[in-house]
PDB file of C-alpha atoms and ligand atoms in Angstrom:
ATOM      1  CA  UNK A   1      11.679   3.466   6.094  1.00  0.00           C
ATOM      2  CA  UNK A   2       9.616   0.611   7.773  1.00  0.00           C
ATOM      3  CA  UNK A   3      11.375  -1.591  10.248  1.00  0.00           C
ATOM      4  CA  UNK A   4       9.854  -5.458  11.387  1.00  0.00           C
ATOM      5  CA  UNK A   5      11.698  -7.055  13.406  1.00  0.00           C
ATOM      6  CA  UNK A   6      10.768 -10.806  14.992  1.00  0.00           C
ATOM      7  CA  UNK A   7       6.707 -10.312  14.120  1.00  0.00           C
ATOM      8  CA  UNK A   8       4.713 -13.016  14.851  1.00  0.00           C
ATOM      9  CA  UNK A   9       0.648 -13.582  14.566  1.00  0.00           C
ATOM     10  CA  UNK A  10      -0.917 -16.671  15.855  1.00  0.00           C
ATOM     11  CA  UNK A  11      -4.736 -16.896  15.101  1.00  0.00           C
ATOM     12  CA  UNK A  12      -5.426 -19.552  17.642  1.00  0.00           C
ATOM     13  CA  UNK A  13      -3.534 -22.737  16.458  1.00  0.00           C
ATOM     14  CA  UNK A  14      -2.740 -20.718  12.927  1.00  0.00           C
ATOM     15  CA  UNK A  15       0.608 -18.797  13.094  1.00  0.00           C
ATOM     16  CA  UNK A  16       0.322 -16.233  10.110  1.00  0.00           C
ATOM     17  CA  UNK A  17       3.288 -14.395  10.920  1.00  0.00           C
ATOM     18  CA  UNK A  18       6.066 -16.703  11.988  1.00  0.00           C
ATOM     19  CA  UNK A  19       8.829 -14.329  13.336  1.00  0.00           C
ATOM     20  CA  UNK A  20       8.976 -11.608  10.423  1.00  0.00           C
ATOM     21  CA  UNK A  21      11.845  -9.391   9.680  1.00  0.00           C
ATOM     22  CA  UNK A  22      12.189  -7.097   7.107  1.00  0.00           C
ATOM     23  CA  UNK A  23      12.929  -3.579   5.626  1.00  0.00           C
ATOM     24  CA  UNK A  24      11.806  -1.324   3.419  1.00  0.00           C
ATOM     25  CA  UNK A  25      14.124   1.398   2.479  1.00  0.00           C
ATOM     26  CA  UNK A  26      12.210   4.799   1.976  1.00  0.00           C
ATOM     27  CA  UNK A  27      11.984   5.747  -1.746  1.00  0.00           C
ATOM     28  CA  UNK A  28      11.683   1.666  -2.359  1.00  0.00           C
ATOM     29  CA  UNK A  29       8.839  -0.625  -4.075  1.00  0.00           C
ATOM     30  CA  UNK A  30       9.419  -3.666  -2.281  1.00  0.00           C
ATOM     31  CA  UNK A  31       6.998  -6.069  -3.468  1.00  0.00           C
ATOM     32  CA  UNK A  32       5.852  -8.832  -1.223  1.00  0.00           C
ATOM     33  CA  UNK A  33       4.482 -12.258  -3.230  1.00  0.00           C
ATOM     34  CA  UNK A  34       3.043 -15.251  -1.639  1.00  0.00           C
ATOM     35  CA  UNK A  35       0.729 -18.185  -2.098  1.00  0.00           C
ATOM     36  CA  UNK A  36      -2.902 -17.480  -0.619  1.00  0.00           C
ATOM     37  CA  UNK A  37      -2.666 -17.582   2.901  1.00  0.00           C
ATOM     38  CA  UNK A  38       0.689 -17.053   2.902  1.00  0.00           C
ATOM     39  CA  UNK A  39       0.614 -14.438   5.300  1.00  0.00           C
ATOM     40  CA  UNK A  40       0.810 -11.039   2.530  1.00  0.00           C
ATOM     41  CA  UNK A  41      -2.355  -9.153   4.537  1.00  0.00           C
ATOM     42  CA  UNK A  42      -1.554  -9.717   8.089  1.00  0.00           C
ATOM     43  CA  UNK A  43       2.084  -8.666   8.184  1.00  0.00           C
ATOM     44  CA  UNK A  44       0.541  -5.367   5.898  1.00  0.00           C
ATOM     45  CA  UNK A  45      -2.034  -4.609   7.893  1.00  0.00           C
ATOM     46  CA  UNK A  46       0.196  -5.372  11.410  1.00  0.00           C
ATOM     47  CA  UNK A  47       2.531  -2.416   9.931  1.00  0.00           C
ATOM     48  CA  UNK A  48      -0.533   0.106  11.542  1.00  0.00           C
ATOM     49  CA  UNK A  49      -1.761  -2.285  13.965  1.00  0.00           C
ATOM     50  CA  UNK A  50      -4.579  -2.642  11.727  1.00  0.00           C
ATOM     51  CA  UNK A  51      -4.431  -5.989  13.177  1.00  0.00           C
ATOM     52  CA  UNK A  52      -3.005  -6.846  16.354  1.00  0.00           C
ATOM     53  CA  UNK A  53      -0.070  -9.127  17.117  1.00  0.00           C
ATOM     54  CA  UNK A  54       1.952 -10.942  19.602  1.00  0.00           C
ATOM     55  CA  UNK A  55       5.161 -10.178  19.557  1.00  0.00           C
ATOM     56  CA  UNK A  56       8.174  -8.087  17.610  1.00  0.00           C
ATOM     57  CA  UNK A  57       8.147  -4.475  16.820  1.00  0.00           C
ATOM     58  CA  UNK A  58       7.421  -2.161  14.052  1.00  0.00           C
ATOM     59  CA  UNK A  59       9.131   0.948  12.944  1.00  0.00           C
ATOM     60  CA  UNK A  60       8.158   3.698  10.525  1.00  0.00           C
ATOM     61  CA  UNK A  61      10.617   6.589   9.650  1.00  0.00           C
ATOM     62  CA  UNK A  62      11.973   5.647  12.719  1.00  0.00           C
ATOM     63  CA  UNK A  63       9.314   6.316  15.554  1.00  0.00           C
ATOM     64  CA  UNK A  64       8.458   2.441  17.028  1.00  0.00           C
ATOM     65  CA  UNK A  65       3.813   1.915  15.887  1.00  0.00           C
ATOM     66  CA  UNK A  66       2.647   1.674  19.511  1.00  0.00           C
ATOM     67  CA  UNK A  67      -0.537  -0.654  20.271  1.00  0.00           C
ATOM     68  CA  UNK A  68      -2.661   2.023  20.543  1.00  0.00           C
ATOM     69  CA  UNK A  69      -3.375   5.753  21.543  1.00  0.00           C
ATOM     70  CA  UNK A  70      -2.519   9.328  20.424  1.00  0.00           C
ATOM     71  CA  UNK A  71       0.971   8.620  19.100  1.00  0.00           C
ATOM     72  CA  UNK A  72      -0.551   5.214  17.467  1.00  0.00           C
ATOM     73  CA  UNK A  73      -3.012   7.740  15.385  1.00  0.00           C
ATOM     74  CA  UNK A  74       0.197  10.182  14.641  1.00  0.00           C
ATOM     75  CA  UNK A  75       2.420   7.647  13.162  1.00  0.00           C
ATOM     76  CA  UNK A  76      -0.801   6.054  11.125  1.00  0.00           C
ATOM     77  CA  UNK A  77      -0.621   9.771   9.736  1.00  0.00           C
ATOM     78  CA  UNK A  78       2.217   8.837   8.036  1.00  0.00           C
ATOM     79  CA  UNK A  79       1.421   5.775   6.536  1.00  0.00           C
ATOM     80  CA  UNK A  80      -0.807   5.418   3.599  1.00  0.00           C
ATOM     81  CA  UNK A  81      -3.176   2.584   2.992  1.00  0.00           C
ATOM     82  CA  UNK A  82      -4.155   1.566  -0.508  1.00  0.00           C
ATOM     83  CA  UNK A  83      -7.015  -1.571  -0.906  1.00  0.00           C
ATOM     84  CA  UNK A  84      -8.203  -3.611  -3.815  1.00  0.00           C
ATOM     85  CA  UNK A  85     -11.517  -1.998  -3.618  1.00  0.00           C
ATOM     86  CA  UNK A  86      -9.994   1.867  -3.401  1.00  0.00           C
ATOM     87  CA  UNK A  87     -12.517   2.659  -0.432  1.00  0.00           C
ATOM     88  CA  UNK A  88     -13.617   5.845  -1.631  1.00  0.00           C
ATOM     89  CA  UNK A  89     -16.923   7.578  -0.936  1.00  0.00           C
ATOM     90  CA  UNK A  90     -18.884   7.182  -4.164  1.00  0.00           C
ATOM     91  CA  UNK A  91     -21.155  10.671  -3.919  1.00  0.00           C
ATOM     92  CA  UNK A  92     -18.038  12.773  -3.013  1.00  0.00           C
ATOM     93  CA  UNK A  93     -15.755  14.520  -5.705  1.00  0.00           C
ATOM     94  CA  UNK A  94     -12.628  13.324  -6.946  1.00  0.00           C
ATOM     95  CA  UNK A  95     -10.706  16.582  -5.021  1.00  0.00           C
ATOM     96  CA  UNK A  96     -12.766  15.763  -1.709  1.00  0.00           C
ATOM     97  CA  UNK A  97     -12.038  12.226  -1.725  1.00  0.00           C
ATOM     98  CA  UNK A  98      -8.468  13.006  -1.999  1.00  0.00           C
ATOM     99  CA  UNK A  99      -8.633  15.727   0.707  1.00  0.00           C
ATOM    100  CA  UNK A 100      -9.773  13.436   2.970  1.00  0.00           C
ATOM    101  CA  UNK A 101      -5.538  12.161   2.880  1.00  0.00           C
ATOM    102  CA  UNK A 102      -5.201  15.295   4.653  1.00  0.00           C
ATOM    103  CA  UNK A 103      -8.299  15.076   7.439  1.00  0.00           C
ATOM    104  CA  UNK A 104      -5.603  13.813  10.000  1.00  0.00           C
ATOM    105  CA  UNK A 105      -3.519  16.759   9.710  1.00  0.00           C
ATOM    106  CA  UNK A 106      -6.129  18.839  10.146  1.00  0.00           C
ATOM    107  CA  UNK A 107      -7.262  20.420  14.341  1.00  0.00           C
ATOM    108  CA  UNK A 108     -10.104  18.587  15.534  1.00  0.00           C
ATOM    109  CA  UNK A 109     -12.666  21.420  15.128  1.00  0.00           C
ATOM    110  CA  UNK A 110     -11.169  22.041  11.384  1.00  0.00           C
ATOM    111  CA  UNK A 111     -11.683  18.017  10.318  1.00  0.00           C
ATOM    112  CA  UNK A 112     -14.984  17.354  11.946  1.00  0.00           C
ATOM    113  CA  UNK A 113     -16.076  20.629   9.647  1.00  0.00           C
ATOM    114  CA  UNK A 114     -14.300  19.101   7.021  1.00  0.00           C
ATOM    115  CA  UNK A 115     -13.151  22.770   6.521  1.00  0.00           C
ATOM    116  CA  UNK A 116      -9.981  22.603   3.965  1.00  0.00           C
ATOM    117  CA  UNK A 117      -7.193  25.377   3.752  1.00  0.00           C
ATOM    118  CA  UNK A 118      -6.136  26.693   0.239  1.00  0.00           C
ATOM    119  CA  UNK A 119      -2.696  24.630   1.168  1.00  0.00           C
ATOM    120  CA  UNK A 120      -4.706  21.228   1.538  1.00  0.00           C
ATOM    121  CA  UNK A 121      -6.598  21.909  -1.407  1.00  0.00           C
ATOM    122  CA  UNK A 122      -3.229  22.950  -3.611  1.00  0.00           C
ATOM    123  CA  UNK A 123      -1.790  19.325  -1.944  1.00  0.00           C
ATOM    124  CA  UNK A 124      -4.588  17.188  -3.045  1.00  0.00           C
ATOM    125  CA  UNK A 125      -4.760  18.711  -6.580  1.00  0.00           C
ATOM    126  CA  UNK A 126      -1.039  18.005  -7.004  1.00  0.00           C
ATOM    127  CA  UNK A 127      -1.394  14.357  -5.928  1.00  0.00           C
ATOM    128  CA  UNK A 128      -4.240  14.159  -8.242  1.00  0.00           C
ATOM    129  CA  UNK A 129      -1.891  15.563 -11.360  1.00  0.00           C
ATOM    130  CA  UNK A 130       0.681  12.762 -10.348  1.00  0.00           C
ATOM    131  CA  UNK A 131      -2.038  10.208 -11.362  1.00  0.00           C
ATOM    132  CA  UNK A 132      -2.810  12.127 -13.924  1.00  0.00           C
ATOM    133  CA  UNK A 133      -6.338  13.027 -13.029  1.00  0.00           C
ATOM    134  CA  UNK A 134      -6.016  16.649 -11.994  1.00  0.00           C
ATOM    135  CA  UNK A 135      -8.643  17.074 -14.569  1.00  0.00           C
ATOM    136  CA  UNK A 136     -11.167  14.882 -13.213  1.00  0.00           C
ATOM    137  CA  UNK A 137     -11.303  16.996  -9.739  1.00  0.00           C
ATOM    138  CA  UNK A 138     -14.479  18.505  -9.800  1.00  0.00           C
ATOM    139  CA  UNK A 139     -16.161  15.125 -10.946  1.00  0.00           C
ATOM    140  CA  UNK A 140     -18.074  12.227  -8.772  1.00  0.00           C
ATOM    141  CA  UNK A 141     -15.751   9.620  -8.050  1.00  0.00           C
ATOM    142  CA  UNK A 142     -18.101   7.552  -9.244  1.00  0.00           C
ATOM    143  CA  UNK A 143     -18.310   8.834 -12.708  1.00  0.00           C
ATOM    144  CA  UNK A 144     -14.624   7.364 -12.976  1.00  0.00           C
ATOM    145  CA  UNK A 145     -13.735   4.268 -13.898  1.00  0.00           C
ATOM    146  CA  UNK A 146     -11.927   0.804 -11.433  1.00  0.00           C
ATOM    147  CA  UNK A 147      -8.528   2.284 -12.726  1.00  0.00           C
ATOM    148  CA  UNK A 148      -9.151   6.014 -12.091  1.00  0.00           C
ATOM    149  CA  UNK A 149     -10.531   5.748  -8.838  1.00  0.00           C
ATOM    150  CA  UNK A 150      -7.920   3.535  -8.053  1.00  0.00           C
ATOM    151  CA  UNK A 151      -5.400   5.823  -8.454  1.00  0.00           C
ATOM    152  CA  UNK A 152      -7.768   8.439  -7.022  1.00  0.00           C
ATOM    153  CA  UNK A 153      -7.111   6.069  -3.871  1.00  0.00           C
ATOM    154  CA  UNK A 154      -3.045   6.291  -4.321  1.00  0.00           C
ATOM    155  CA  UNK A 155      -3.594  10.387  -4.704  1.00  0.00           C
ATOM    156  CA  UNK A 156      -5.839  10.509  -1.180  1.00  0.00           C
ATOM    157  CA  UNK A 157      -2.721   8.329  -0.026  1.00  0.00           C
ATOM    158  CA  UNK A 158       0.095  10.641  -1.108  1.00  0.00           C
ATOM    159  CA  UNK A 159      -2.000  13.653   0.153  1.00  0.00           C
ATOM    160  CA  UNK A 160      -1.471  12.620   3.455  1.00  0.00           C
ATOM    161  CA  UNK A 161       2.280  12.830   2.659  1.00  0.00           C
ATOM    162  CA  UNK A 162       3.213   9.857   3.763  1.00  0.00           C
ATOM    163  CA  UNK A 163       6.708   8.353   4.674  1.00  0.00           C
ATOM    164  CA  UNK A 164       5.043   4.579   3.951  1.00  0.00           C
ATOM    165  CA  UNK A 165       2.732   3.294   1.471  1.00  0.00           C
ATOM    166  CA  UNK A 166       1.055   0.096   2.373  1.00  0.00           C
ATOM    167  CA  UNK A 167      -0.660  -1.431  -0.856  1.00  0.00           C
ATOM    168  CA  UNK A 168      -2.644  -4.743  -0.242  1.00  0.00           C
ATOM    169  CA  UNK A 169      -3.367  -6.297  -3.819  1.00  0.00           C
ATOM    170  CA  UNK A 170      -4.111  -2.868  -5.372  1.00  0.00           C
ATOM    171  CA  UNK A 171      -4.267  -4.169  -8.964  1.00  0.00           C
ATOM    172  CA  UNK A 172      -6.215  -7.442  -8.123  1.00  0.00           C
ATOM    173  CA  UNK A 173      -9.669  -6.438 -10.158  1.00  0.00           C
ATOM    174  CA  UNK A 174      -8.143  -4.487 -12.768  1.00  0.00           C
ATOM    175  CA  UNK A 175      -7.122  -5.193 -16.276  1.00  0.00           C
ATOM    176  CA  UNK A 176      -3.134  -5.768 -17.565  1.00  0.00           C
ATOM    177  CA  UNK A 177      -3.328  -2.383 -19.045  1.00  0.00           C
ATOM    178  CA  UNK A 178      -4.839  -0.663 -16.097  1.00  0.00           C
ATOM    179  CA  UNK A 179      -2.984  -2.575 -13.311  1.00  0.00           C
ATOM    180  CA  UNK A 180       0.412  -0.971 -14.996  1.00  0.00           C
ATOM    181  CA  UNK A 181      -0.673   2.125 -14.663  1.00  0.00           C
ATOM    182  CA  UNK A 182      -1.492   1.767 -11.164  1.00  0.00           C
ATOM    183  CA  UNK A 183       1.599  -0.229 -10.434  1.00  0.00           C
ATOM    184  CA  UNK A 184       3.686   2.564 -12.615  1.00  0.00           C
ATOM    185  CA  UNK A 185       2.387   5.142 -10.522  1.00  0.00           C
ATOM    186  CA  UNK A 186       2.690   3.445  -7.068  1.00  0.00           C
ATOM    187  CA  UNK A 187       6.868   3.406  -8.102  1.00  0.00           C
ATOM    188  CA  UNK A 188       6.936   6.710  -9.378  1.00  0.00           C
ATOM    189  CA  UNK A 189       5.738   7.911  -5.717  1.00  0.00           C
ATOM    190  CA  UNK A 190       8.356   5.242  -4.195  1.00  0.00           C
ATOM    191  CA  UNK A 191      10.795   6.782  -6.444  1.00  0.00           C
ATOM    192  CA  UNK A 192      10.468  11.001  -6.799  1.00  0.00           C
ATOM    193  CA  UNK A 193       8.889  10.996  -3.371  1.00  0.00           C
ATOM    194  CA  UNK A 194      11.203   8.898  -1.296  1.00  0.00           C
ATOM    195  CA  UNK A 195       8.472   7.186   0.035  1.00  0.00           C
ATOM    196  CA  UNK A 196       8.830   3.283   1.214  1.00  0.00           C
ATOM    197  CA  UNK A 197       6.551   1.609  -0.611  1.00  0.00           C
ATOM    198  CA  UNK A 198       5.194  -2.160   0.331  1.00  0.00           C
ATOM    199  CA  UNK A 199       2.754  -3.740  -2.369  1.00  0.00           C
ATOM    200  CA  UNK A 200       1.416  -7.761  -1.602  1.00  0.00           C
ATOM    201  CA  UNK A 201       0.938  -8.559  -5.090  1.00  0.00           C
ATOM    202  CA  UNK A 202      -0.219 -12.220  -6.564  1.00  0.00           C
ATOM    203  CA  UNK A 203       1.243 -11.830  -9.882  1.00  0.00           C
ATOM    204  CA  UNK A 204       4.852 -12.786 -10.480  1.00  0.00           C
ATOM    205  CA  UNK A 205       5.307 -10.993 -13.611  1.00  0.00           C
ATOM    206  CA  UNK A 206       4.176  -7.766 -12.148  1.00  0.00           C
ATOM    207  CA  UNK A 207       6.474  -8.151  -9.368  1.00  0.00           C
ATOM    208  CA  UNK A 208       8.955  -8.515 -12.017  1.00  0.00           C
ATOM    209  CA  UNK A 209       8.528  -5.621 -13.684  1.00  0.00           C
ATOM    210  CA  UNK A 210       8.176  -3.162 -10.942  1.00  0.00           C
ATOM    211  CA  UNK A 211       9.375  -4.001  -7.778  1.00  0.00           C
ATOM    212  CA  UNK A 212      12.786  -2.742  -7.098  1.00  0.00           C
ATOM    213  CA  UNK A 213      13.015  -5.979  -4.069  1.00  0.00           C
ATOM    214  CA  UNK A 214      11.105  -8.712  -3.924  1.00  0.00           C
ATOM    215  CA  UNK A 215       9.929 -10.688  -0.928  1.00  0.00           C
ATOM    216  CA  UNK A 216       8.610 -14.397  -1.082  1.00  0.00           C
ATOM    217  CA  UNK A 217       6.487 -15.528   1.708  1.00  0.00           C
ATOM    218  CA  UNK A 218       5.155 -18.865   2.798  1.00  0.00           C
ATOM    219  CA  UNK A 219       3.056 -20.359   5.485  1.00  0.00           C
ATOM    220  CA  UNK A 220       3.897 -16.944   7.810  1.00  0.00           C
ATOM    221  CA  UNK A 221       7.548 -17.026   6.781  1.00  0.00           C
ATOM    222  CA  UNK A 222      10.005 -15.121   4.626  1.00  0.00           C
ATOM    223  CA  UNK A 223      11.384 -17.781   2.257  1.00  0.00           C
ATOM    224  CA  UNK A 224      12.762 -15.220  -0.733  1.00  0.00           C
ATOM    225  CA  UNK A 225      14.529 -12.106  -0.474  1.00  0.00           C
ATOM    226  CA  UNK A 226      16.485 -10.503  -3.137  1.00  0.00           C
ATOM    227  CA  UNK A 227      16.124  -8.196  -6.439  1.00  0.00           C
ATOM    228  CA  UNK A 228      13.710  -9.055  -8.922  1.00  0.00           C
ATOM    229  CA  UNK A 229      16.514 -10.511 -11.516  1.00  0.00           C
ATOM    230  CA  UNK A 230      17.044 -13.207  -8.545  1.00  0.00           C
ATOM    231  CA  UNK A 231      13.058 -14.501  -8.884  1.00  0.00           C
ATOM    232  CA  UNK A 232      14.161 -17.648 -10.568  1.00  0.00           C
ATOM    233  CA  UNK A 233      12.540 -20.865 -11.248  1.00  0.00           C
ATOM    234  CA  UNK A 234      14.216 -21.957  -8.035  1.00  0.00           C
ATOM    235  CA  UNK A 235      13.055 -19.357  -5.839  1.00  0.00           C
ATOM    236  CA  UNK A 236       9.614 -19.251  -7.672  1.00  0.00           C
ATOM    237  CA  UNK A 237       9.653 -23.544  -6.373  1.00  0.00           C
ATOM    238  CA  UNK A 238      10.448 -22.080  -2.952  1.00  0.00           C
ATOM    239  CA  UNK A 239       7.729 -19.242  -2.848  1.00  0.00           C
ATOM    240  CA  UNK A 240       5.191 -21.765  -4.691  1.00  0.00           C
ATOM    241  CA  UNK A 241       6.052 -25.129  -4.098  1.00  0.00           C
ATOM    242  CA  UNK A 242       3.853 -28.031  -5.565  1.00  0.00           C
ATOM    243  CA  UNK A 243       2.798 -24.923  -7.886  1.00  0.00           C
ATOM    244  CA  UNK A 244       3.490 -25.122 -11.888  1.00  0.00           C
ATOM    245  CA  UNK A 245       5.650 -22.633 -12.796  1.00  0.00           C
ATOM    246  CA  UNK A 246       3.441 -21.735 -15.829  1.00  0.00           C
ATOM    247  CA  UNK A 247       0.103 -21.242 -12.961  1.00  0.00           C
ATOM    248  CA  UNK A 248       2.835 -19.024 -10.748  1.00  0.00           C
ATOM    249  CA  UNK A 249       4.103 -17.056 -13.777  1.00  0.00           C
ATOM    250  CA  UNK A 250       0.610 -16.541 -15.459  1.00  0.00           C
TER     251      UNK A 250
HETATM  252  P1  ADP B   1      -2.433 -13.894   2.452  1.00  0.00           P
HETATM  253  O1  ADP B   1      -2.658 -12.427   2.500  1.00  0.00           O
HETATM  254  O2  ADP B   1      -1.018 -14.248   2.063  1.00  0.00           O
HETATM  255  O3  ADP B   1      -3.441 -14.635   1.610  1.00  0.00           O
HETATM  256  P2  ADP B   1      -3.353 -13.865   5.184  1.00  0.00           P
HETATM  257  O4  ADP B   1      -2.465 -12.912   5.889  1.00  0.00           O
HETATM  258  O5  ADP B   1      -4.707 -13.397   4.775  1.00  0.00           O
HETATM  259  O6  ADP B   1      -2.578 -14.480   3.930  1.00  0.00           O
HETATM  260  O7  ADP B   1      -3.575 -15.146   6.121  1.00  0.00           O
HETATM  261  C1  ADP B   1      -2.493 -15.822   6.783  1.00  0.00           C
HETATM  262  C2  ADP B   1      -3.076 -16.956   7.626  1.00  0.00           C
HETATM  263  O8  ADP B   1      -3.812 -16.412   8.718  1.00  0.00           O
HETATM  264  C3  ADP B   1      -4.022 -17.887   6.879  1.00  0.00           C
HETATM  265  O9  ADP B   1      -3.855 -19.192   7.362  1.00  0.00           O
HETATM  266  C4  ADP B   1      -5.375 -17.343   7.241  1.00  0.00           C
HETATM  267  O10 ADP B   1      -6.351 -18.368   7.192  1.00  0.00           O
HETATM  268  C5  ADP B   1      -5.157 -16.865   8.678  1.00  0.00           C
HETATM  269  N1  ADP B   1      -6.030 -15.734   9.027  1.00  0.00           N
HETATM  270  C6  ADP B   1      -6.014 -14.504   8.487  1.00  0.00           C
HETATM  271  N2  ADP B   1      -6.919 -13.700   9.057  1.00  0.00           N
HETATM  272  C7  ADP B   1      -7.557 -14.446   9.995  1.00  0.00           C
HETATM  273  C8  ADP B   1      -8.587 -14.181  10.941  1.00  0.00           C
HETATM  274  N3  ADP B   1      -9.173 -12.974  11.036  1.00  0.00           N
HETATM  275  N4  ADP B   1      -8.990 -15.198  11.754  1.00  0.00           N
HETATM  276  C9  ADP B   1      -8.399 -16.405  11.672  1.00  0.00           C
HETATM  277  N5  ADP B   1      -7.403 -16.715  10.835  1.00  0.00           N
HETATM  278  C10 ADP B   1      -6.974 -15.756   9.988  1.00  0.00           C
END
């Protein structure tokens, strides 16, 4: 589970988080939707500290993200990161992209050698069969295509076992078909794995059709909270106001 209570961000005279609180129950999809600059990355990336903030407190599984430090690194253990550009190091395999997911878990002599146990190995090719790609171990990840190294990305995530998945626009540059997949896959771990899973998505009907919660955000705020069935033109007018519902739902 991930806990916020009472975040806020101020970039000098721009709050981006406004006093944040908000859940996410493990084995979850929430799916957080916003107008640009809404606010979507910062309060993602202030989960891990990835960015800094000024106030409020964060909770994953329970043990409070301190600023910084040996227990900061342990709890980031636990929480997986997924990008819109998948991050993965082009000349390596599939399989050691993935085992990477496990480098933290590894003693310090054991992951500067980058020196894998059968274990880690059997771990990161059974995250790779979740996304379907168990076959595709052995080649470079950049013999795959946007979609499969995508959800190469969500296998290196679920290889570090996580008890959070943070997802930042993971489906942004891929196609309808694809980004289903991807966003299929993402629930599946939220689902079978118990894993809390929080995804910033742009794309209303996506949230729709996979998010188990939805949250609406707006100028640092939480403006929307409820199941997906509740995303109606009134709360899309709250989320997206001044925005055509056709432009919001496209
Ligand atoms: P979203 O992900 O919903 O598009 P962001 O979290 O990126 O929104 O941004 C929220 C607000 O914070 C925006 O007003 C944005 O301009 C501002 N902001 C984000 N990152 C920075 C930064 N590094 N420096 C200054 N302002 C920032």
């Amino acid at each position: 589970m991930i806990e916020i209570r009472g975040l806020v961000k101020r970039y000098g005279a721009v709050t981006a988080l406004d006093g944040v609180d908000l859940r996410v129950r493990a084995g979850e999809m929430l799916v957080v939707l916003g107008p640009s600059g809404a606010g979507k990355s910062t309060l993602l990336r202030a989960i891990n500290r990835l960015v800094p903030f000024d106030a409020g407190a964060v909770s994953v599984d329970g043990t409070a993200v301190p600023a910084e430090g040996a227990a900061l690194r342990a709890v980031r253990r636990r929480i997986g990161m997924i990008f819109q550009d998948h991050n993965l190091v082009p000349r390596l395999t599939v399989l050691k992209n993935v085992l990477t997911g496990r480098l933290g878990s590894l003693p310090l002599l054991a992951s500067l050698a980058q020196v894998f146990s059968q274990r880690d190995i059997d771990i990161a090719m059974r995250c790779l069969e979740r996304v379907e790609l168990y076959g595709r171990a052995w080649d470079r990840a950049d013999r795959l295509s946007g979609g499969q190294q995508q959800r190469v990305g969500i296998a290196r995530a679920l290889a570090q076992q996580p008890a959070a998945i943070l997802a930042d626009e993971p489906v942004a540059s891929l196609d309808p078909k694809t980004a289903r997949i991807v966003l299929g896959d993402l629930r599946r771990a939220a689902h079978e794995l118990g894993i809390a899973v929080l995804c910033n998505l742009h794309q209303v009907p996506y949230a729709r059709e996979f998010a188990d919660r939805v949250v609406g955000m707006r100028a640092g705020r939480i403006v929307f909270e409820g199941p997906c069935e509740a995303l109606d033109a009134q709360a899309l007018a709250r989320i997206y106001p001044g925005l055509a519902l056709e432009a919001a739902l496209a």
